[in-house]
mmCIF file of C-alpha atoms in Angstrom:
data_model
loop_
_atom_site.group_PDB
_atom_site.id
_atom_site.type_symbol
_atom_site.label_atom_id
_atom_site.label_comp_id
_atom_site.label_asym_id
_atom_site.label_seq_id
_atom_site.Cartn_x
_atom_site.Cartn_y
_atom_site.Cartn_z
ATOM 1 C CA UNK A 1 -84.296 -40.382 2.195
ATOM 2 C CA UNK A 2 -81.068 -38.753 0.950
ATOM 3 C CA UNK A 3 -82.862 -37.436 -2.154
ATOM 4 C CA UNK A 4 -85.623 -36.193 -0.792
ATOM 5 C CA UNK A 5 -83.205 -33.803 1.643
ATOM 6 C CA UNK A 6 -81.243 -33.018 -1.801
ATOM 7 C CA UNK A 7 -84.299 -31.547 -3.253
ATOM 8 C CA UNK A 8 -85.629 -30.008 -0.183
ATOM 9 C CA UNK A 9 -82.468 -28.320 0.237
ATOM 10 C CA UNK A 10 -82.800 -27.506 -3.057
ATOM 11 C CA UNK A 11 -86.255 -26.005 -2.979
ATOM 12 C CA UNK A 12 -84.636 -23.577 -0.224
ATOM 13 C CA UNK A 13 -82.058 -22.305 -2.261
ATOM 14 C CA UNK A 14 -84.449 -21.763 -4.620
ATOM 15 C CA UNK A 15 -86.462 -19.564 -2.653
ATOM 16 C CA UNK A 16 -83.580 -17.677 -0.532
ATOM 17 C CA UNK A 17 -80.966 -17.792 -3.463
ATOM 18 C CA UNK A 18 -83.727 -16.482 -6.533
ATOM 19 C CA UNK A 19 -81.034 -13.750 -8.123
ATOM 20 C CA UNK A 20 -78.132 -16.760 -7.944
ATOM 21 C CA UNK A 21 -80.684 -19.554 -9.152
ATOM 22 C CA UNK A 22 -81.668 -16.769 -12.170
ATOM 23 C CA UNK A 23 -77.921 -16.241 -13.244
ATOM 24 C CA UNK A 24 -77.515 -20.271 -13.568
ATOM 25 C CA UNK A 25 -80.993 -20.621 -14.843
ATOM 26 C CA UNK A 26 -79.547 -17.623 -17.643
ATOM 27 C CA UNK A 27 -76.002 -20.209 -18.056
ATOM 28 C CA UNK A 28 -78.224 -22.959 -19.193
ATOM 29 C CA UNK A 29 -80.382 -21.153 -21.750
ATOM 30 C CA UNK A 30 -77.246 -19.730 -23.026
ATOM 31 C CA UNK A 31 -75.590 -23.146 -23.618
ATOM 32 C CA UNK A 32 -78.600 -24.333 -25.288
ATOM 33 C CA UNK A 33 -79.273 -21.525 -27.413
ATOM 34 C CA UNK A 34 -76.304 -20.569 -28.273
ATOM 35 C CA UNK A 35 -74.624 -24.291 -28.671
ATOM 36 C CA UNK A 36 -76.713 -27.361 -28.238
ATOM 37 C CA UNK A 37 -79.324 -26.279 -31.029
ATOM 38 C CA UNK A 38 -77.224 -24.762 -33.596
ATOM 39 C CA UNK A 39 -74.794 -28.212 -33.142
ATOM 40 C CA UNK A 40 -77.816 -30.325 -32.905
ATOM 41 C CA UNK A 41 -80.734 -29.465 -34.024
ATOM 42 C CA UNK A 42 -79.578 -29.632 -38.000
ATOM 43 C CA UNK A 43 -78.084 -33.216 -37.091
ATOM 44 C CA UNK A 44 -80.958 -34.913 -35.536
ATOM 45 C CA UNK A 45 -83.580 -33.847 -38.122
ATOM 46 C CA UNK A 46 -81.299 -34.912 -40.902
ATOM 47 C CA UNK A 47 -80.512 -38.438 -39.100
ATOM 48 C CA UNK A 48 -84.332 -38.603 -38.359
ATOM 49 C CA UNK A 49 -85.007 -38.133 -42.287
ATOM 50 C CA UNK A 50 -82.297 -41.257 -43.248
ATOM 51 C CA UNK A 51 -83.624 -42.922 -40.444
ATOM 52 C CA UNK A 52 -87.529 -42.887 -41.420
ATOM 53 C CA UNK A 53 -86.720 -43.366 -44.964
ATOM 54 C CA UNK A 54 -84.778 -46.293 -44.245
ATOM 55 C CA UNK A 55 -82.044 -44.930 -46.009
ATOM 56 C CA UNK A 56 -78.813 -45.661 -42.732
ATOM 57 C CA UNK A 57 -77.492 -48.589 -44.299
ATOM 58 C CA UNK A 58 -76.911 -46.954 -47.778
ATOM 59 C CA UNK A 59 -75.628 -43.931 -46.238
ATOM 60 C CA UNK A 60 -72.820 -45.866 -44.178
ATOM 61 C CA UNK A 61 -72.245 -47.708 -47.044
ATOM 62 C CA UNK A 62 -70.832 -45.034 -48.767
ATOM 63 C CA UNK A 63 -68.101 -44.093 -46.189
ATOM 64 C CA UNK A 64 -67.985 -47.338 -43.294
ATOM 65 C CA UNK A 65 -66.944 -50.888 -45.493
ATOM 66 C CA UNK A 66 -63.824 -50.379 -43.532
ATOM 67 C CA UNK A 67 -64.775 -49.809 -40.313
ATOM 68 C CA UNK A 68 -68.031 -52.326 -40.488
ATOM 69 C CA UNK A 69 -64.860 -54.586 -41.210
ATOM 70 C CA UNK A 70 -62.820 -53.773 -38.623
ATOM 71 C CA UNK A 71 -65.602 -53.583 -35.806
ATOM 72 C CA UNK A 72 -67.216 -56.243 -37.521
ATOM 73 C CA UNK A 73 -70.394 -54.876 -37.523
ATOM 74 C CA UNK A 74 -73.540 -53.902 -39.723
ATOM 75 C CA UNK A 75 -74.133 -50.658 -41.768
ATOM 76 C CA UNK A 76 -76.441 -49.921 -39.145
ATOM 77 C CA UNK A 77 -73.872 -50.201 -36.537
ATOM 78 C CA UNK A 78 -71.657 -47.769 -38.348
ATOM 79 C CA UNK A 79 -74.327 -45.006 -39.052
ATOM 80 C CA UNK A 80 -74.115 -45.003 -35.223
ATOM 81 C CA UNK A 81 -70.623 -45.285 -34.874
ATOM 82 C CA UNK A 82 -70.390 -41.703 -37.549
ATOM 83 C CA UNK A 83 -73.442 -40.088 -35.815
ATOM 84 C CA UNK A 84 -72.243 -40.434 -32.373
ATOM 85 C CA UNK A 85 -68.472 -39.315 -32.749
ATOM 86 C CA UNK A 86 -69.255 -36.431 -35.175
ATOM 87 C CA UNK A 87 -72.177 -34.869 -33.118
ATOM 88 C CA UNK A 88 -71.762 -35.811 -29.748
ATOM 89 C CA UNK A 89 -73.765 -36.360 -26.971
ATOM 90 C CA UNK A 90 -76.609 -37.495 -26.898
ATOM 91 C CA UNK A 91 -76.802 -37.796 -30.791
ATOM 92 C CA UNK A 92 -75.122 -41.591 -30.088
ATOM 93 C CA UNK A 93 -77.440 -42.863 -27.772
ATOM 94 C CA UNK A 94 -80.165 -41.319 -29.744
ATOM 95 C CA UNK A 95 -79.541 -42.829 -33.337
ATOM 96 C CA UNK A 96 -79.073 -46.077 -31.638
ATOM 97 C CA UNK A 97 -82.569 -45.856 -29.930
ATOM 98 C CA UNK A 98 -83.952 -45.124 -33.612
ATOM 99 C CA UNK A 99 -82.216 -47.876 -35.273
ATOM 100 C CA UNK A 100 -82.670 -50.180 -32.657
ATOM 101 C CA UNK A 101 -86.447 -49.318 -32.721
ATOM 102 C CA UNK A 102 -86.531 -49.732 -36.586
ATOM 103 C CA UNK A 103 -85.542 -52.777 -36.447
ATOM 104 C CA UNK A 104 -81.561 -52.159 -37.378
ATOM 105 C CA UNK A 105 -79.842 -53.317 -34.491
ATOM 106 C CA UNK A 106 -80.424 -56.263 -32.639
ATOM 107 C CA UNK A 107 -79.996 -56.005 -28.829
ATOM 108 C CA UNK A 108 -76.393 -56.878 -27.664
ATOM 109 C CA UNK A 109 -75.292 -54.447 -31.348
ATOM 110 C CA UNK A 110 -77.354 -51.642 -29.252
ATOM 111 C CA UNK A 111 -76.020 -52.354 -26.173
ATOM 112 C CA UNK A 112 -71.919 -52.296 -27.393
ATOM 113 C CA UNK A 113 -72.679 -49.131 -29.220
ATOM 114 C CA UNK A 114 -73.664 -47.732 -26.044
ATOM 115 C CA UNK A 115 -70.542 -48.741 -24.395
ATOM 116 C CA UNK A 116 -68.274 -46.582 -26.111
ATOM 117 C CA UNK A 117 -69.645 -44.420 -29.153
ATOM 118 C CA UNK A 118 -71.870 -41.435 -26.873
ATOM 119 C CA UNK A 119 -69.164 -38.805 -26.433
ATOM 120 C CA UNK A 120 -68.925 -34.514 -26.663
ATOM 121 C CA UNK A 121 -68.658 -34.237 -30.703
ATOM 122 C CA UNK A 122 -65.296 -32.727 -31.778
ATOM 123 C CA UNK A 123 -67.046 -29.752 -32.996
ATOM 124 C CA UNK A 124 -67.866 -29.102 -29.339
ATOM 125 C CA UNK A 125 -64.592 -29.956 -28.156
ATOM 126 C CA UNK A 126 -62.194 -28.142 -31.225
ATOM 127 C CA UNK A 127 -64.464 -25.042 -30.895
ATOM 128 C CA UNK A 128 -65.206 -24.498 -27.080
ATOM 129 C CA UNK A 129 -63.117 -26.939 -25.045
ATOM 130 C CA UNK A 130 -59.415 -26.189 -26.600
ATOM 131 C CA UNK A 131 -59.631 -22.635 -27.009
ATOM 132 C CA UNK A 132 -60.792 -22.098 -23.761
ATOM 133 C CA UNK A 133 -57.915 -24.264 -21.949
ATOM 134 C CA UNK A 134 -55.145 -22.786 -24.037
ATOM 135 C CA UNK A 135 -54.218 -25.874 -25.697
ATOM 136 C CA UNK A 136 -51.781 -25.799 -28.535
ATOM 137 C CA UNK A 137 -51.574 -28.910 -29.986
ATOM 138 C CA UNK A 138 -54.825 -30.286 -30.254
ATOM 139 C CA UNK A 139 -53.877 -33.799 -32.101
ATOM 140 C CA UNK A 140 -52.754 -35.758 -28.251
ATOM 141 C CA UNK A 141 -56.084 -34.272 -26.857
ATOM 142 C CA UNK A 142 -58.503 -35.520 -29.798
ATOM 143 C CA UNK A 143 -56.508 -38.850 -29.582
ATOM 144 C CA UNK A 144 -57.602 -39.596 -26.032
ATOM 145 C CA UNK A 145 -61.569 -38.450 -26.520
ATOM 146 C CA UNK A 146 -61.868 -40.285 -29.323
ATOM 147 C CA UNK A 147 -59.045 -42.847 -30.060
ATOM 148 C CA UNK A 148 -59.935 -44.571 -26.002
ATOM 149 C CA UNK A 149 -63.002 -45.154 -26.885
ATOM 150 C CA UNK A 150 -62.947 -46.370 -30.252
ATOM 151 C CA UNK A 151 -60.663 -48.645 -29.551
ATOM 152 C CA UNK A 152 -62.310 -49.759 -26.358
ATOM 153 C CA UNK A 153 -65.473 -50.167 -28.313
ATOM 154 C CA UNK A 154 -63.207 -52.590 -30.947
ATOM 155 C CA UNK A 155 -61.885 -54.590 -27.336
ATOM 156 C CA UNK A 156 -65.808 -55.071 -26.519
ATOM 157 C CA UNK A 157 -67.225 -56.369 -29.719
ATOM 158 C CA UNK A 158 -64.708 -59.331 -29.489
ATOM 159 C CA UNK A 159 -65.294 -59.921 -25.831
ATOM 160 C CA UNK A 160 -68.098 -59.125 -24.397
ATOM 161 C CA UNK A 161 -70.145 -57.938 -26.813
ATOM 162 C CA UNK A 162 -69.918 -60.466 -30.038
ATOM 163 C CA UNK A 163 -71.993 -60.337 -33.140
ATOM 164 C CA UNK A 164 -75.730 -61.666 -33.044
ATOM 165 C CA UNK A 165 -76.885 -63.327 -36.474
ATOM 166 C CA UNK A 166 -78.649 -60.542 -38.412
ATOM 167 C CA UNK A 167 -82.054 -62.153 -37.950
ATOM 168 C CA UNK A 168 -82.535 -61.830 -34.036
ATOM 169 C CA UNK A 169 -83.365 -58.095 -35.233
ATOM 170 C CA UNK A 170 -86.959 -56.490 -34.547
ATOM 171 C CA UNK A 171 -89.061 -56.924 -37.943
ATOM 172 C CA UNK A 172 -90.433 -53.168 -37.855
ATOM 173 C CA UNK A 173 -88.823 -50.952 -40.827
ATOM 174 C CA UNK A 174 -89.052 -47.329 -40.879
ATOM 175 C CA UNK A 175 -89.739 -46.558 -44.885
ATOM 176 C CA UNK A 176 -91.517 -43.217 -45.344
ATOM 177 C CA UNK A 177 -91.604 -41.095 -48.350
ATOM 178 C CA UNK A 178 -89.486 -37.899 -47.837
ATOM 179 C CA UNK A 179 -92.366 -35.163 -46.924
ATOM 180 C CA UNK A 180 -93.190 -37.731 -44.240
ATOM 181 C CA UNK A 181 -90.244 -38.364 -43.094
ATOM 182 C CA UNK A 182 -89.717 -34.576 -42.627
ATOM 183 C CA UNK A 183 -92.557 -33.584 -40.797
ATOM 184 C CA UNK A 184 -92.017 -36.003 -38.629
ATOM 185 C CA UNK A 185 -88.057 -35.976 -38.344
ATOM 186 C CA UNK A 186 -88.724 -31.832 -36.993
ATOM 187 C CA UNK A 187 -91.005 -32.174 -34.985
ATOM 188 C CA UNK A 188 -89.785 -35.575 -33.214
ATOM 189 C CA UNK A 189 -86.119 -33.343 -33.178
ATOM 190 C CA UNK A 190 -88.029 -30.126 -31.841
ATOM 191 C CA UNK A 191 -89.156 -32.187 -28.772
ATOM 192 C CA UNK A 192 -85.881 -33.623 -27.957
ATOM 193 C CA UNK A 193 -84.470 -30.196 -28.050
ATOM 194 C CA UNK A 194 -86.880 -28.740 -25.589
ATOM 195 C CA UNK A 195 -86.381 -31.583 -23.258
ATOM 196 C CA UNK A 196 -82.619 -31.350 -23.876
ATOM 197 C CA UNK A 197 -83.167 -27.887 -22.257
ATOM 198 C CA UNK A 198 -85.108 -28.938 -19.662
ATOM 199 C CA UNK A 199 -82.083 -31.276 -18.625
ATOM 200 C CA UNK A 200 -79.673 -28.394 -18.680
ATOM 201 C CA UNK A 201 -80.738 -25.951 -16.958
ATOM 202 C CA UNK A 202 -81.826 -28.272 -13.955
ATOM 203 C CA UNK A 203 -78.445 -29.425 -13.676
ATOM 204 C CA UNK A 204 -77.115 -26.078 -14.351
ATOM 205 C CA UNK A 205 -79.008 -25.501 -11.108
ATOM 206 C CA UNK A 206 -77.690 -28.321 -8.755
ATOM 207 C CA UNK A 207 -74.624 -25.331 -8.856
ATOM 208 C CA UNK A 208 -75.978 -24.097 -6.250
ATOM 209 C CA UNK A 209 -76.090 -26.674 -3.852
ATOM 210 C CA UNK A 210 -72.376 -26.919 -3.573
ATOM 211 C CA UNK A 211 -71.764 -22.778 -3.952
ATOM 212 C CA UNK A 212 -73.784 -22.888 -0.797
ATOM 213 C CA UNK A 213 -72.229 -25.091 1.252
ATOM 214 C CA UNK A 214 -68.799 -25.586 0.282
ATOM 215 C CA UNK A 215 -65.845 -23.237 -0.378
ATOM 216 C CA UNK A 216 -65.579 -21.640 -3.836
ATOM 217 C CA UNK A 217 -62.377 -23.541 -4.870
ATOM 218 C CA UNK A 218 -64.551 -26.988 -4.270
ATOM 219 C CA UNK A 219 -67.860 -25.507 -5.144
ATOM 220 C CA UNK A 220 -66.242 -25.108 -8.815
ATOM 221 C CA UNK A 221 -64.507 -28.291 -8.415
ATOM 222 C CA UNK A 222 -68.008 -29.763 -7.982
ATOM 223 C CA UNK A 223 -69.656 -27.834 -11.289
ATOM 224 C CA UNK A 224 -68.253 -29.968 -13.519
ATOM 225 C CA UNK A 225 -69.628 -32.836 -12.442
ATOM 226 C CA UNK A 226 -73.317 -31.528 -13.073
ATOM 227 C CA UNK A 227 -73.529 -29.114 -16.363
ATOM 228 C CA UNK A 228 -69.874 -29.842 -18.524
ATOM 229 C CA UNK A 229 -69.937 -26.312 -20.278
ATOM 230 C CA UNK A 230 -71.257 -24.350 -17.630
ATOM 231 C CA UNK A 231 -68.571 -26.279 -15.282
ATOM 232 C CA UNK A 232 -65.770 -25.729 -17.681
ATOM 233 C CA UNK A 233 -66.706 -21.900 -17.685
ATOM 234 C CA UNK A 234 -66.199 -21.649 -14.161
ATOM 235 C CA UNK A 235 -63.046 -23.983 -14.112
ATOM 236 C CA UNK A 236 -61.306 -21.942 -17.050
ATOM 237 C CA UNK A 237 -57.607 -22.993 -17.256
ATOM 238 C CA UNK A 238 -56.976 -24.016 -13.088
ATOM 239 C CA UNK A 239 -56.728 -27.588 -13.968
ATOM 240 C CA UNK A 240 -56.676 -28.609 -17.613
ATOM 241 C CA UNK A 241 -56.422 -32.812 -16.843
ATOM 242 C CA UNK A 242 -59.636 -32.256 -14.943
ATOM 243 C CA UNK A 243 -61.597 -30.416 -17.485
ATOM 244 C CA UNK A 244 -60.452 -33.343 -20.468
ATOM 245 C CA UNK A 245 -61.524 -35.703 -18.024
ATOM 246 C CA UNK A 246 -64.378 -34.536 -17.124
ATOM 247 C CA UNK A 247 -65.201 -34.063 -21.016
ATOM 248 C CA UNK A 248 -64.858 -37.816 -21.531
ATOM 249 C CA UNK A 249 -67.508 -38.235 -18.570
ATOM 250 C CA UNK A 250 -69.807 -35.865 -19.859
ATOM 251 C CA UNK A 251 -71.628 -34.716 -16.649
ATOM 252 C CA UNK A 252 -74.698 -35.537 -15.170
ATOM 253 C CA UNK A 253 -76.481 -33.846 -17.752
ATOM 254 C CA UNK A 254 -75.306 -35.594 -20.170
ATOM 255 C CA UNK A 255 -75.676 -38.834 -18.070
ATOM 256 C CA UNK A 256 -79.600 -37.857 -17.756
ATOM 257 C CA UNK A 257 -79.719 -37.092 -21.501
ATOM 258 C CA UNK A 258 -78.502 -40.137 -22.434
ATOM 259 C CA UNK A 259 -81.145 -42.042 -20.341
ATOM 260 C CA UNK A 260 -83.881 -39.555 -21.932
ATOM 261 C CA UNK A 261 -82.642 -40.980 -24.938
ATOM 262 C CA UNK A 262 -83.242 -44.548 -24.629
ATOM 263 C CA UNK A 263 -86.188 -44.579 -21.782
ATOM 264 C CA UNK A 264 -88.718 -45.493 -24.418
ATOM 265 C CA UNK A 265 -86.532 -48.441 -25.269
ATOM 266 C CA UNK A 266 -85.834 -51.930 -23.407
ATOM 267 C CA UNK A 267 -82.525 -50.254 -23.418
ATOM 268 C CA UNK A 268 -83.275 -48.111 -20.656
ATOM 269 C CA UNK A 269 -82.446 -51.699 -18.380
ATOM 270 C CA UNK A 270 -79.070 -51.582 -19.416
ATOM 271 C CA UNK A 271 -78.684 -47.636 -17.988
ATOM 272 C CA UNK A 272 -76.348 -48.977 -14.866
ATOM 273 C CA UNK A 273 -74.311 -50.990 -17.838
ATOM 274 C CA UNK A 274 -73.940 -48.071 -19.463
ATOM 275 C CA UNK A 275 -72.723 -45.825 -16.705
ATOM 276 C CA UNK A 276 -70.087 -48.418 -15.955
ATOM 277 C CA UNK A 277 -68.942 -48.392 -19.271
ATOM 278 C CA UNK A 278 -68.381 -44.554 -19.402
ATOM 279 C CA UNK A 279 -66.458 -44.445 -15.687
ATOM 280 C CA UNK A 280 -64.256 -47.280 -17.137
ATOM 281 C CA UNK A 281 -63.356 -44.829 -20.117
ATOM 282 C CA UNK A 282 -63.093 -42.115 -17.958
ATOM 283 C CA UNK A 283 -60.533 -44.073 -15.968
ATOM 284 C CA UNK A 284 -58.940 -45.158 -19.161
ATOM 285 C CA UNK A 285 -58.925 -41.403 -20.194
ATOM 286 C CA UNK A 286 -57.677 -40.174 -16.832
ATOM 287 C CA UNK A 287 -54.686 -42.356 -16.745
ATOM 288 C CA UNK A 288 -54.074 -40.884 -20.888
ATOM 289 C CA UNK A 289 -53.566 -37.808 -19.657
ATOM 290 C CA UNK A 290 -51.876 -38.216 -16.378
ATOM 291 C CA UNK A 291 -48.831 -40.136 -18.573
ATOM 292 C CA UNK A 292 -49.239 -37.533 -21.058
ATOM 293 C CA UNK A 293 -48.706 -34.442 -18.348
ATOM 294 C CA UNK A 294 -45.819 -36.692 -17.231
ATOM 295 C CA UNK A 295 -43.961 -37.393 -20.894
ATOM 296 C CA UNK A 296 -44.701 -33.185 -21.062
ATOM 297 C CA UNK A 297 -43.539 -32.019 -17.716
ATOM 298 C CA UNK A 298 -46.641 -30.508 -16.369
ATOM 299 C CA UNK A 299 -48.806 -30.548 -19.264
ATOM 300 C CA UNK A 300 -46.842 -28.473 -21.757
ATOM 301 C CA UNK A 301 -49.314 -29.067 -24.047
ATOM 302 C CA UNK A 302 -50.964 -25.887 -22.016
ATOM 303 C CA UNK A 303 -49.069 -22.492 -21.777
#
């Protein structure tokens, strides 16, 4: 009933405030076209080729022997960690789903990887968030953004998600020729970018409701929960700690993108589990930045 009321209010808002809705839709298109496509589409295509040609294990073997030892995981899992931390939402979840479908990951490994390796990418953090907030010393921020999830992943590996034997995997392995892998990867990646754009625009439009029913300051704070990029842009430098914690959470748009990445697999039944892990990581990140703000006195990292 509540959901129906929300959508009814959203429809009324679309009809009565078409100009404002157009602004939010344009903001979503801008995020998608100028930030997501250049950052994600090339990596989607390349990663799709690597997975379809069955090269993920060999690729990971070039850089991840130490990582595999620390995390007690296979080369395929190392590849997911690499892509998840390097490329950001939703590449971590997308790569996990693809390798799980290809039979390279057990269900336990896939659930473990989803618990920590689906974060906003460093290119986004260094290229957009840190300049937006005017941060002078990015190293503590990078440590919080990626050190906390990595440490959390190691903890989960040796507690809740202990490694299974490899023979528990599926047996449907990709092994395509380059030309076929390239074609399939391009088609899949372009389709993926289209639905990502739809998610971004949809959640940008939800910023209309707080703007209609709440004060301007409250509406801005609510906006960061829907779509992270437009929310950060609206919030600016008003509350750096909130912005950095929101980056860890990712917003409802990133949550929906993650579900979209795994919805064609049985991993979707563990989506609530993923949300729980994301909330725990957000709390840990809040504690880290709060401690940092106390240590540096009113977050003196930021002018």
